[in-house]
JSON list of C-alpha atoms and ligand atoms in Angstrom, two decimals:
[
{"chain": "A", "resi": 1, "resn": "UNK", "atom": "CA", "xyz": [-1.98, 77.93, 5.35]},
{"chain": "A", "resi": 2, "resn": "UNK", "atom": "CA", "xyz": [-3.44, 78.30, 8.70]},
{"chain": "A", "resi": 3, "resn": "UNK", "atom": "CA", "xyz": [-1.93, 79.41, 12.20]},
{"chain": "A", "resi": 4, "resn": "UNK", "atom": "CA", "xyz": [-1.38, 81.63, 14.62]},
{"chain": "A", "resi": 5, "resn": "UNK", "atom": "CA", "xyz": [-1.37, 85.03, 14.39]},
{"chain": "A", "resi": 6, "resn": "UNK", "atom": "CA", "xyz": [2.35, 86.08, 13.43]},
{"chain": "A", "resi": 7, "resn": "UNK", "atom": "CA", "xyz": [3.72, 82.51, 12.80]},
{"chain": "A", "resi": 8, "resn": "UNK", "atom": "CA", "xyz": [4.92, 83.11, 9.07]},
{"chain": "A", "resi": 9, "resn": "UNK", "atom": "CA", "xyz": [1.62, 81.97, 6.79]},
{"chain": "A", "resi": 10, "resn": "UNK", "atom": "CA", "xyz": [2.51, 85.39, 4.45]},
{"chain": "A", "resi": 11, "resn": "UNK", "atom": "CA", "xyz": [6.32, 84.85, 5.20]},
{"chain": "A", "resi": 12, "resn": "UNK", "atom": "CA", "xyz": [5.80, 80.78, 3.90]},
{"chain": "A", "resi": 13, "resn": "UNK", "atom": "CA", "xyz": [4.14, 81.71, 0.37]},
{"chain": "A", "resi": 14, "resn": "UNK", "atom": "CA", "xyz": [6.88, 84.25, -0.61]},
{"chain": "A", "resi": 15, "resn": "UNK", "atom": "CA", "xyz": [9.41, 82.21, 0.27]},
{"chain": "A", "resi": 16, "resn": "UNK", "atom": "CA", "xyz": [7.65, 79.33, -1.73]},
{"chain": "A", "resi": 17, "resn": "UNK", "atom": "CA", "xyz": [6.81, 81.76, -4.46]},
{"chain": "A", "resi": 18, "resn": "UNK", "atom": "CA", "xyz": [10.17, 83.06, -4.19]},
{"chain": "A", "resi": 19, "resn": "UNK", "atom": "CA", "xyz": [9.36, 86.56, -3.88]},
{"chain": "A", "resi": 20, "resn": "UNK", "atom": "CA", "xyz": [9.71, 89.55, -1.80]},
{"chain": "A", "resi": 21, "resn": "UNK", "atom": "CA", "xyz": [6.30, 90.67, -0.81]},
{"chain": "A", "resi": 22, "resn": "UNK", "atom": "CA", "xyz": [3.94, 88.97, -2.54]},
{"chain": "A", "resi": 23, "resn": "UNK", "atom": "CA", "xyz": [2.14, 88.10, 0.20]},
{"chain": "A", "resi": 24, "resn": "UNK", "atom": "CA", "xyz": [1.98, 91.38, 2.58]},
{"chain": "A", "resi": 25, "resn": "UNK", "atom": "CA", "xyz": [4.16, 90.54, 5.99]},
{"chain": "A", "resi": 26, "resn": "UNK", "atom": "CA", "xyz": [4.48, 92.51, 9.44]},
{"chain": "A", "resi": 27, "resn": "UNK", "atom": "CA", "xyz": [5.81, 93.24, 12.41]},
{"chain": "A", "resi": 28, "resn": "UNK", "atom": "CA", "xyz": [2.15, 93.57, 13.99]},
{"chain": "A", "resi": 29, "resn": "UNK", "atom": "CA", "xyz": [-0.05, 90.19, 14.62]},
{"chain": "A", "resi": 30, "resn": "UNK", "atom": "CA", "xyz": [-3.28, 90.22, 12.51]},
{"chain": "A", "resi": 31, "resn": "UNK", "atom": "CA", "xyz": [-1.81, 91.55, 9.29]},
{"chain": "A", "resi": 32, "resn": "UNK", "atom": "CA", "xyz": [-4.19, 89.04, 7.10]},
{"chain": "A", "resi": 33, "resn": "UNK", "atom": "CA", "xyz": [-7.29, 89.56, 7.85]},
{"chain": "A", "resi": 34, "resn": "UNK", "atom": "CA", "xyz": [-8.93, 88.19, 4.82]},
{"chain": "A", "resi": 35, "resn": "UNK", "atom": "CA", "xyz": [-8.52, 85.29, 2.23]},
{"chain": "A", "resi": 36, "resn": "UNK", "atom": "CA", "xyz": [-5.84, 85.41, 0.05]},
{"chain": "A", "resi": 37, "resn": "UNK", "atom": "CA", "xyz": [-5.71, 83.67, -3.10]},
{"chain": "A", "resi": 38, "resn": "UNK", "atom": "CA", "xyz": [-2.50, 83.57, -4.59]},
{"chain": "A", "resi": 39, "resn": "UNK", "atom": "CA", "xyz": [-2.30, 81.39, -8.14]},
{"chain": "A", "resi": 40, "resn": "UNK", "atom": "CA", "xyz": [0.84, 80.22, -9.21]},
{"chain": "A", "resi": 41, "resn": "UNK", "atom": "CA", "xyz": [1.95, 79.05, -12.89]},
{"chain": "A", "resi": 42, "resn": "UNK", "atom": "CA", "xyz": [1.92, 75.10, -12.52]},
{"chain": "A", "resi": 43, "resn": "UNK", "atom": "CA", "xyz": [-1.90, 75.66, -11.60]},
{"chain": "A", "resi": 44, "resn": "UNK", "atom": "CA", "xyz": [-1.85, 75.40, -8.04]},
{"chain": "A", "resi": 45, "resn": "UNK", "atom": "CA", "xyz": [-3.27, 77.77, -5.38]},
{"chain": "A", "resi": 46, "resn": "UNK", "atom": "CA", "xyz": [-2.14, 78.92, -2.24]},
{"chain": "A", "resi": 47, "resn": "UNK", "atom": "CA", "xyz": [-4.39, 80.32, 0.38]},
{"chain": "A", "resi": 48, "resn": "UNK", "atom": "CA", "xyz": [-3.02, 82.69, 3.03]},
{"chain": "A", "resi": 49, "resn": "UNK", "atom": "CA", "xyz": [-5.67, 82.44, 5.76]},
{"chain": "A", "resi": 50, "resn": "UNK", "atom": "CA", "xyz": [-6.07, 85.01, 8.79]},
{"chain": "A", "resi": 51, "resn": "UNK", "atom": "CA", "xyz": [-3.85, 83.89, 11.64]},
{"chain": "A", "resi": 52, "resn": "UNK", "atom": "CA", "xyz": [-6.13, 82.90, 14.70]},
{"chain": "A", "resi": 53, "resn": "UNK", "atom": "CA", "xyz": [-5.66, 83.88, 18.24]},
{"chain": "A", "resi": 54, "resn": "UNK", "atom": "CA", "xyz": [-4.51, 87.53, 17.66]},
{"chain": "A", "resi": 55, "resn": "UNK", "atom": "CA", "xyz": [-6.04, 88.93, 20.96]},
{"chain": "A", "resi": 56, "resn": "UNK", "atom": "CA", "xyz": [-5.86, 93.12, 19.81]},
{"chain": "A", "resi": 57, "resn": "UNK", "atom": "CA", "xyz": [-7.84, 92.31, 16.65]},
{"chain": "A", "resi": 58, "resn": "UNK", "atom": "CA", "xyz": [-11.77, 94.06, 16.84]},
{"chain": "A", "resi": 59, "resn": "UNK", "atom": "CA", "xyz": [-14.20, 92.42, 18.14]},
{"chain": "A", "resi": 60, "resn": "UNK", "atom": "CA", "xyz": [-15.87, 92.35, 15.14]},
{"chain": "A", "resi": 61, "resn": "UNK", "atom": "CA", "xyz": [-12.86, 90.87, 13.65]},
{"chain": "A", "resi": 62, "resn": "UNK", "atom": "CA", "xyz": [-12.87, 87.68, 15.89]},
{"chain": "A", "resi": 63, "resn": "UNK", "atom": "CA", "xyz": [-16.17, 87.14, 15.77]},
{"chain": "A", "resi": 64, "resn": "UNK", "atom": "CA", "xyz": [-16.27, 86.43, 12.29]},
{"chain": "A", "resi": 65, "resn": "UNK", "atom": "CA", "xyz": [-13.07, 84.85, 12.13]},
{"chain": "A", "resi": 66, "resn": "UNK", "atom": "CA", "xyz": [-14.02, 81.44, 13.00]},
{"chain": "A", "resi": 67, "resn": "UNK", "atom": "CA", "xyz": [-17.12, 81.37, 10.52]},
{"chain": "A", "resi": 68, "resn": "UNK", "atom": "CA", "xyz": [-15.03, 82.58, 7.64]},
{"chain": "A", "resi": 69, "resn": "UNK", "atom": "CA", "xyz": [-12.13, 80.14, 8.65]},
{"chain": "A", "resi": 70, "resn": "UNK", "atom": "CA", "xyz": [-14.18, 77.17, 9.62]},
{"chain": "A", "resi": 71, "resn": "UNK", "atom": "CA", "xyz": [-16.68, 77.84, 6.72]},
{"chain": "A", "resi": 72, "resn": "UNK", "atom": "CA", "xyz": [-13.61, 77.85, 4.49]},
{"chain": "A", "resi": 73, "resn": "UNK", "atom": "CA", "xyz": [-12.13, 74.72, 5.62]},
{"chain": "A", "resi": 74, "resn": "UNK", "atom": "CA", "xyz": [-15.55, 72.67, 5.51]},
{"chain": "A", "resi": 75, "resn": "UNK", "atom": "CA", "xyz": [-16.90, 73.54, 2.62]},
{"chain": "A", "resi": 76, "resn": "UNK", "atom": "CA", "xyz": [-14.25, 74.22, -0.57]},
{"chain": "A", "resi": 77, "resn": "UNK", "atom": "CA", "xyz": [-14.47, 71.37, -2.29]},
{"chain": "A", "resi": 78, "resn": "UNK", "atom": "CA", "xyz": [-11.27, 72.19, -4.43]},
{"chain": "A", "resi": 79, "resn": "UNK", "atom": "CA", "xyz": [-9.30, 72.04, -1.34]},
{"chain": "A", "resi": 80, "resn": "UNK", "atom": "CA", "xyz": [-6.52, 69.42, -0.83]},
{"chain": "A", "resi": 81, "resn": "UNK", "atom": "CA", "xyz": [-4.86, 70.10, 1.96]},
{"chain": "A", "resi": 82, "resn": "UNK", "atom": "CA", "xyz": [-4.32, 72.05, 5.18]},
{"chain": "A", "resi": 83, "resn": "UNK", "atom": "CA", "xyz": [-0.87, 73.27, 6.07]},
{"chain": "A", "resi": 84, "resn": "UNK", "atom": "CA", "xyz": [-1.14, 74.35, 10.08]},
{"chain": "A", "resi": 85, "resn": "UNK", "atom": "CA", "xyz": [2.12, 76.51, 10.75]},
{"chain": "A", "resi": 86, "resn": "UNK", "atom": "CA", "xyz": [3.13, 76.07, 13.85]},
{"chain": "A", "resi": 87, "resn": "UNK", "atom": "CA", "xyz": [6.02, 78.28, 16.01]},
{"chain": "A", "resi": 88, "resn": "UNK", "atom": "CA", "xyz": [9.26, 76.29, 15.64]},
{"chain": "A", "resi": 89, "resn": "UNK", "atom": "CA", "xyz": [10.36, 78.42, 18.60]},
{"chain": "A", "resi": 90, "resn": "UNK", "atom": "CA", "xyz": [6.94, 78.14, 20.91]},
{"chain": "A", "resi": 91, "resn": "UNK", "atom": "CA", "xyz": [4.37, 75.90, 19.26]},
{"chain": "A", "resi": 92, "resn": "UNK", "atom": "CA", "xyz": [2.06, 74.20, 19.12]},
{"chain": "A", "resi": 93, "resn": "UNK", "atom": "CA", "xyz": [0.14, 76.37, 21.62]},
{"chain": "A", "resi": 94, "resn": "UNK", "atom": "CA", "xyz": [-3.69, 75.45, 22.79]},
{"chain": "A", "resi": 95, "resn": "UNK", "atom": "CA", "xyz": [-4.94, 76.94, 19.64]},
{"chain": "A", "resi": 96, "resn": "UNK", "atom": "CA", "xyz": [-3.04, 75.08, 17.36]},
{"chain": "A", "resi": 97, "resn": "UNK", "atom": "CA", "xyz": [-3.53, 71.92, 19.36]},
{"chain": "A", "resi": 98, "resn": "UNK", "atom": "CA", "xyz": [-7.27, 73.12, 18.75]},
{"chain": "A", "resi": 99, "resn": "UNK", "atom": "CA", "xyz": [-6.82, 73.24, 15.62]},
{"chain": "A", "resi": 100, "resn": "UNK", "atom": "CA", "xyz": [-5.32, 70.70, 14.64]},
{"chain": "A", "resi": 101, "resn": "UNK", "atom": "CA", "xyz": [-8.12, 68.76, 16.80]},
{"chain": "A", "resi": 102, "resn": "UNK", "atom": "CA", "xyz": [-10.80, 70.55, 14.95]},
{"chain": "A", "resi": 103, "resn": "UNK", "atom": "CA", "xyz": [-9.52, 69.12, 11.42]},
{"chain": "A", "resi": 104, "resn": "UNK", "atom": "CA", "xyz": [-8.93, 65.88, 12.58]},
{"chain": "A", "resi": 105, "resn": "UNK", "atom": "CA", "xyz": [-12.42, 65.44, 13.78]},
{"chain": "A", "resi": 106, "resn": "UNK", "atom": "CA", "xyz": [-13.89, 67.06, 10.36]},
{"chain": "A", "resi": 107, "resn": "UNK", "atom": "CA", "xyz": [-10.79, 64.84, 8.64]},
{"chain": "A", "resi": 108, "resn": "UNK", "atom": "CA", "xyz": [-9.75, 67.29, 6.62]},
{"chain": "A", "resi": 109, "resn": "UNK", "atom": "CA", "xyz": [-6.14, 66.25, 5.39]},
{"chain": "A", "resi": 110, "resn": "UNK", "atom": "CA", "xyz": [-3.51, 68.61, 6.67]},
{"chain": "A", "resi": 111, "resn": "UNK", "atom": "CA", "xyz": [0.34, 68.70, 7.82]},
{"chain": "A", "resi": 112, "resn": "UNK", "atom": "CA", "xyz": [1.81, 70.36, 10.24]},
{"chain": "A", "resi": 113, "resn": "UNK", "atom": "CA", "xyz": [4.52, 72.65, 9.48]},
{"chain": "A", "resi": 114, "resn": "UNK", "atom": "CA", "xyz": [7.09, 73.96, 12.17]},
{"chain": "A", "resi": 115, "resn": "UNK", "atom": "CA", "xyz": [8.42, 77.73, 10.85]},
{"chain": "A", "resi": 116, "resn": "UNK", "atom": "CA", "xyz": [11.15, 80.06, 12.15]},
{"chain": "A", "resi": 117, "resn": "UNK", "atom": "CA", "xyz": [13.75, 77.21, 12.34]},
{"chain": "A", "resi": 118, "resn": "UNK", "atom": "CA", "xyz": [16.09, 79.46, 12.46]},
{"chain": "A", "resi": 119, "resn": "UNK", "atom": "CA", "xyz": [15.26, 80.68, 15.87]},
{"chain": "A", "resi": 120, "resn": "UNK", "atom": "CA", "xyz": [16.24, 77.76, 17.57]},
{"chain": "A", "resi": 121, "resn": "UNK", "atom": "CA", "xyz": [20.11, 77.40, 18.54]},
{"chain": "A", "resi": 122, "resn": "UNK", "atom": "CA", "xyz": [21.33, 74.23, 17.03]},
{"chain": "A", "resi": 123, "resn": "UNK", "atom": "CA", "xyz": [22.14, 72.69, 20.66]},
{"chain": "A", "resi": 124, "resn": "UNK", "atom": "CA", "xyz": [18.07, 72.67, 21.64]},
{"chain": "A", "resi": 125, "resn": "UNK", "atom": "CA", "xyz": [16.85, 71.36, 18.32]},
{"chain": "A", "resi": 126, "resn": "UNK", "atom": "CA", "xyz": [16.81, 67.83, 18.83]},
{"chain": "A", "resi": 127, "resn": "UNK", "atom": "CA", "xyz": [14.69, 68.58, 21.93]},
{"chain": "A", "resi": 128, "resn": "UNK", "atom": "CA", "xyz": [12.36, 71.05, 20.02]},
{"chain": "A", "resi": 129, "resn": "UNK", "atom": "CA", "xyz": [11.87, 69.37, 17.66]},
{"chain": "A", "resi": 130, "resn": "UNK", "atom": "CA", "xyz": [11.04, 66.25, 19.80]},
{"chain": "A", "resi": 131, "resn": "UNK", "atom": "CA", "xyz": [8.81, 68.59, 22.18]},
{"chain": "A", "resi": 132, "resn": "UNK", "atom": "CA", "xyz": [6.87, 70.22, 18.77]},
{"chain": "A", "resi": 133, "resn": "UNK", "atom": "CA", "xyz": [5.48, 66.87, 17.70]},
{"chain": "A", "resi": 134, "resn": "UNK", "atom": "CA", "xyz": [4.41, 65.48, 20.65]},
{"chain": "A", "resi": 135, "resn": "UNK", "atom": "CA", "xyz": [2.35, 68.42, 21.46]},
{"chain": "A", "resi": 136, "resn": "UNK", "atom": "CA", "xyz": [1.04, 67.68, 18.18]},
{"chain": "A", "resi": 137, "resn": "UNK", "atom": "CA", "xyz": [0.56, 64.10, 18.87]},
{"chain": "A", "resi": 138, "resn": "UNK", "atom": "CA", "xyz": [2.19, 63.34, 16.13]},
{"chain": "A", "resi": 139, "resn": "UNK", "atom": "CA", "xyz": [6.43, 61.66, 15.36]},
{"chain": "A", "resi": 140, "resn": "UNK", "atom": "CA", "xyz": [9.45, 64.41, 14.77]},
{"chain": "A", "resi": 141, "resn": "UNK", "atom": "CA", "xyz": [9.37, 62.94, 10.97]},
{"chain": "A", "resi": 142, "resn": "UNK", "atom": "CA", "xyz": [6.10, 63.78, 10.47]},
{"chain": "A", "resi": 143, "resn": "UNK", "atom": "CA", "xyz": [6.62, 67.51, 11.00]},
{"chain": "A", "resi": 144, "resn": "UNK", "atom": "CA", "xyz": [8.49, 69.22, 8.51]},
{"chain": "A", "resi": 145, "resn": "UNK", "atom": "CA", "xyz": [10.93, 72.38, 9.64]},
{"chain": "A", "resi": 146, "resn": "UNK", "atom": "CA", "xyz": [11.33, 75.78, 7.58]},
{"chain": "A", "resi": 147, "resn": "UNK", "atom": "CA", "xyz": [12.74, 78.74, 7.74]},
{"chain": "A", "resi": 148, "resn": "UNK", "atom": "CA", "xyz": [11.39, 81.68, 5.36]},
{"chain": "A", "resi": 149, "resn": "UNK", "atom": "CA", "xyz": [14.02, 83.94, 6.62]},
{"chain": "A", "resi": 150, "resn": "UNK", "atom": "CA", "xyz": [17.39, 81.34, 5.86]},
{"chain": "A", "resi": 151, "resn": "UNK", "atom": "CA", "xyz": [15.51, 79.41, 2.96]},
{"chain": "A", "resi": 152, "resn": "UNK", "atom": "CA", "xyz": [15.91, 75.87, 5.32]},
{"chain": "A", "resi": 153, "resn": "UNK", "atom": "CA", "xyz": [13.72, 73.31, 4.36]},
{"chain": "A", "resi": 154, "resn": "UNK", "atom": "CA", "xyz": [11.83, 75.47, 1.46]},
{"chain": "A", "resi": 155, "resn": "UNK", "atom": "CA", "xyz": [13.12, 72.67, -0.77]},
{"chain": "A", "resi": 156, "resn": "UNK", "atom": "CA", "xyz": [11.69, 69.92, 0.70]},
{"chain": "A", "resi": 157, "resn": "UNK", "atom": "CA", "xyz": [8.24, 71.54, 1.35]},
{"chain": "A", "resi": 158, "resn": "UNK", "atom": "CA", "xyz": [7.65, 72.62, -2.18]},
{"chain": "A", "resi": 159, "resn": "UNK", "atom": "CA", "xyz": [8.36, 68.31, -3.65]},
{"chain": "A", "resi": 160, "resn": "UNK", "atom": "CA", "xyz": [5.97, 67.72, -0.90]},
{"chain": "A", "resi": 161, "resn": "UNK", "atom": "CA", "xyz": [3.33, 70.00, -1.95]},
{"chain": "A", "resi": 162, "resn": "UNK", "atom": "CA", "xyz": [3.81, 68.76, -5.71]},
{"chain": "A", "resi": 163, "resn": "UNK", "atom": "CA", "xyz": [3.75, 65.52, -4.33]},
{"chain": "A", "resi": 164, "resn": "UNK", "atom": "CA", "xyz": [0.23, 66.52, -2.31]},
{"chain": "A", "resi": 165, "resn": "UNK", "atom": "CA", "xyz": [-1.29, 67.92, -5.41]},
{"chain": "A", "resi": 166, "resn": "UNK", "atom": "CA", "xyz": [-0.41, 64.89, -7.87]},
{"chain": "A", "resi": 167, "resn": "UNK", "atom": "CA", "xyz": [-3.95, 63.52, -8.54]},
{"chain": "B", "resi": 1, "resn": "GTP", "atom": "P1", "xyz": [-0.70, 87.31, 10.27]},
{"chain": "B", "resi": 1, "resn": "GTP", "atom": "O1", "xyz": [-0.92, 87.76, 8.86]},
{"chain": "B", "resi": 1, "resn": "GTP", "atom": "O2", "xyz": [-0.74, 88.40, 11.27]},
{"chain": "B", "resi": 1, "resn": "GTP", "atom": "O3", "xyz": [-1.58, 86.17, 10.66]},
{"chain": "B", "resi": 1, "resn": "GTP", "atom": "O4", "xyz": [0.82, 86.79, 10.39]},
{"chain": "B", "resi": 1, "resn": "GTP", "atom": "P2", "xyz": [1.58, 85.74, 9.46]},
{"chain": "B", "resi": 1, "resn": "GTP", "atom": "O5", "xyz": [1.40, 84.37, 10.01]},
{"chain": "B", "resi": 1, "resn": "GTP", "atom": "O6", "xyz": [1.24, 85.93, 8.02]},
{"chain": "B", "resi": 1, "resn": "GTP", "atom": "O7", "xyz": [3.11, 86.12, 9.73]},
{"chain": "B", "resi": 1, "resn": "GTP", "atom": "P3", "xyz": [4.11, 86.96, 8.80]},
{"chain": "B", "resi": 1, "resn": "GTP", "atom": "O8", "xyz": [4.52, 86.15, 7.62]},
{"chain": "B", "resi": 1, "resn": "GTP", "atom": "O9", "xyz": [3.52, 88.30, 8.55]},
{"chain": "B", "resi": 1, "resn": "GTP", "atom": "O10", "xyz": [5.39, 87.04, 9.76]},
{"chain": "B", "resi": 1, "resn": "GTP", "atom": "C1", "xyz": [5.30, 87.58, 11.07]},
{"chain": "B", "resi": 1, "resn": "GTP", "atom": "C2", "xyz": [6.68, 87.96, 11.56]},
{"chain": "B", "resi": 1, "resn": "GTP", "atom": "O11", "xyz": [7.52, 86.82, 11.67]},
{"chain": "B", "resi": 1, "resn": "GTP", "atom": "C3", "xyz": [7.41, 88.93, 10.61]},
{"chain": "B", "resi": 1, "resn": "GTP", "atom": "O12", "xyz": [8.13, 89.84, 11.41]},
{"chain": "B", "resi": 1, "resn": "GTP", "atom": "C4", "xyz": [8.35, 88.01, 9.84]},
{"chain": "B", "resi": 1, "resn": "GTP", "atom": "O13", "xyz": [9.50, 88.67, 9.37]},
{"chain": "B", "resi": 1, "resn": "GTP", "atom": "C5", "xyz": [8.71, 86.98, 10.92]},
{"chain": "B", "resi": 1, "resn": "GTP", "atom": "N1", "xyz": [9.09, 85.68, 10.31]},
{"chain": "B", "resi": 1, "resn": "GTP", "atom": "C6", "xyz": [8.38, 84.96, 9.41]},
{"chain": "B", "resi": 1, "resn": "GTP", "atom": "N2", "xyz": [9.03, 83.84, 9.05]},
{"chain": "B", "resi": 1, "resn": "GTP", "atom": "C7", "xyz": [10.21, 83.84, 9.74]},
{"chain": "B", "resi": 1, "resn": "GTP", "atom": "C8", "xyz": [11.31, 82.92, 9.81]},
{"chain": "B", "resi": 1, "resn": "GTP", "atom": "O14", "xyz": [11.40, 81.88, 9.15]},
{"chain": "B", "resi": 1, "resn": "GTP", "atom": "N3", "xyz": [12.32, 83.27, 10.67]},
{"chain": "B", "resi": 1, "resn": "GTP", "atom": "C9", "xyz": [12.29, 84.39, 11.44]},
{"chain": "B", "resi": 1, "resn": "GTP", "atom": "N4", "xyz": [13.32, 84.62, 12.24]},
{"chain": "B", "resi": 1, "resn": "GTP", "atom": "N5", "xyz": [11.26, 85.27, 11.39]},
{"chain": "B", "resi": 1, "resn": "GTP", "atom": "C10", "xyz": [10.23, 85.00, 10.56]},
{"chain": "B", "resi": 2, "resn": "MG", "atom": "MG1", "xyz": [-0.19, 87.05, 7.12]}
]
């Protein structure tokens, strides 16, 4: 999981992992600041990476970030893909469009992932949702929707992700 500082990376896993606080969440942007490895019983691992763009974190903080991130990314070999979280409410801001133009040009296989569905009023969906993707240059289909906090589209992520990790 990569994103933005405060988009729901920790949030995503519990609710995937269906627990409380497995994965430690907060109120205040730059809770993760290291890799997380969290192992789960079918054999699959989930990564909670640092969120990027969290302008109060140390200096010595961001400097290493995109080294530890970027290093990541490129070089573990047992990774199969790269789920960028983006704001269902906000996103994609410059940084995830970065992003997401960073791992395109390395072609490192990800999805995008819109969280905090549940922040947008059912009337301005269709728009969002519409708006979301093409900031990601990508359709509305190919971006699924979640919310950790009401459970939406949990479901449907976790076939995807066994469908992802069939070999
Ligand atoms: P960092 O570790 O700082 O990078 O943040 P993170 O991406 O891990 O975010 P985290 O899961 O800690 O969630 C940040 C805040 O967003 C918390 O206050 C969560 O309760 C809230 N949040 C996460 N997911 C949802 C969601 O689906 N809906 C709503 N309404 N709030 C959410
Ligand atoms: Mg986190």
């Amino acid at each position: 999981m990569v994103g933005r500082s405060n988009v729901g990376k920790s949030s995503l896993i519990n609710a995937l992992a269906n627990r409380k606080q497995l994965a430690r969440v907060s109120n205040t942007p730059g809770r993760t600041q290291l890799i997380n490895v969290f192992a789960t019983p079918s054999g699959a691992t989930f990564v909670d990476l640092p969120g990027y763009g969290y302008a109060k974190a140390s200096k010595a903080t961001r400097a290493t970030w995109p080294r530890m991130i970027e290093g990541y990314l490129l070089e573990r070999e047992e990774l199969d893909r790269v789920l960028v979280l983006v704001d269902g409410a906000i996103g994609p801001t410059p940084l995830d469009q970065q992003m997401l133009g960073w791992l395109r040009h390395h072609d490192i296989p990800h999805s995008v992932i819109a969280t905090k569905a549940d922040k947008v009023k059912s009337s301005k969906r269709p728009r969002r949702r519409r708006d979301l993707a093409e900031g990601c240059d990508l359709d509305p289909g190919d971006v699924l929707w979640v919310s950790s906090t009401t459970g939406a589209g949990i479901d449907q992520l976790r076939s995807m992700i066994d469908l992802w990790l069939q070999p």
